[in-house]
Amino acid sequence: MNKAALLLGGIVKKTAVFFKIVADKARSSPNFWFLQTVYNY
């Protein structure tokens, strides 16, 4: 694998972890139902 692919893979992995953390926080917050409604459209 070349460096660009490795770098991109690392960025994607970090982004996925970041979004998972955000989703977990949102799930435990009172306005999660609001986020769910927005995502469903």
Short mmCIF file of C-alpha atoms in Angstrom, two decimals:
data_model
loop_
_atom_site.label_atom_id
_atom_site.label_comp_id
_atom_site.label_asym_id
_atom_site.label_seq_id
_atom_site.Cartn_x
_atom_site.Cartn_y
_atom_site.Cartn_z
CA MET A 1 0.00 0.00 0.00
CA ASN A 2 1.19 3.51 -0.73
CA LYS A 3 1.37 6.30 1.84
CA ALA A 4 -1.67 8.14 0.48
CA ALA A 5 -3.89 5.08 0.93
CA LEU A 6 -2.56 4.51 4.46
CA LEU A 7 -3.12 8.15 5.36
CA LEU A 8 -6.64 8.10 3.93
CA GLY A 9 -7.41 4.89 5.83
CA GLY A 10 -6.24 6.49 9.08
CA ILE A 11 -8.39 9.57 8.48
CA VAL A 12 -11.45 7.43 7.71
CA LYS A 13 -10.88 5.35 10.86
CA LYS A 14 -10.48 8.46 13.04
CA THR A 15 -13.61 10.00 11.50
CA ALA A 16 -15.62 6.82 12.10
CA VAL A 17 -14.53 6.74 15.76
CA PHE A 18 -15.37 10.44 16.13
CA PHE A 19 -18.86 9.98 14.68
CA LYS A 20 -19.44 6.92 16.89
CA ILE A 21 -18.59 9.00 19.98
CA VAL A 22 -20.87 11.81 18.79
CA ALA A 23 -23.67 9.31 18.15
CA ASP A 24 -23.24 7.79 21.62
CA LYS A 25 -23.42 11.24 23.21
CA ALA A 26 -26.48 12.14 21.14
CA ARG A 27 -28.19 8.88 22.07
CA SER A 28 -27.90 9.69 25.78
CA SER A 29 -29.06 13.29 25.36
CA PRO A 30 -32.72 14.39 25.71
CA ASN A 31 -32.91 15.69 22.15
CA PHE A 32 -31.99 12.32 20.61
CA TRP A 33 -35.61 11.90 19.46
CA PHE A 34 -35.24 15.18 17.56
CA LEU A 35 -32.05 13.98 15.85
CA GLN A 36 -33.78 10.70 14.95
CA THR A 37 -36.66 12.62 13.37
CA VAL A 38 -34.27 14.76 11.34
CA TYR A 39 -32.27 11.72 10.16
CA ASN A 40 -35.42 9.90 9.08
CA TYR A 41 -36.27 12.53 6.45
#
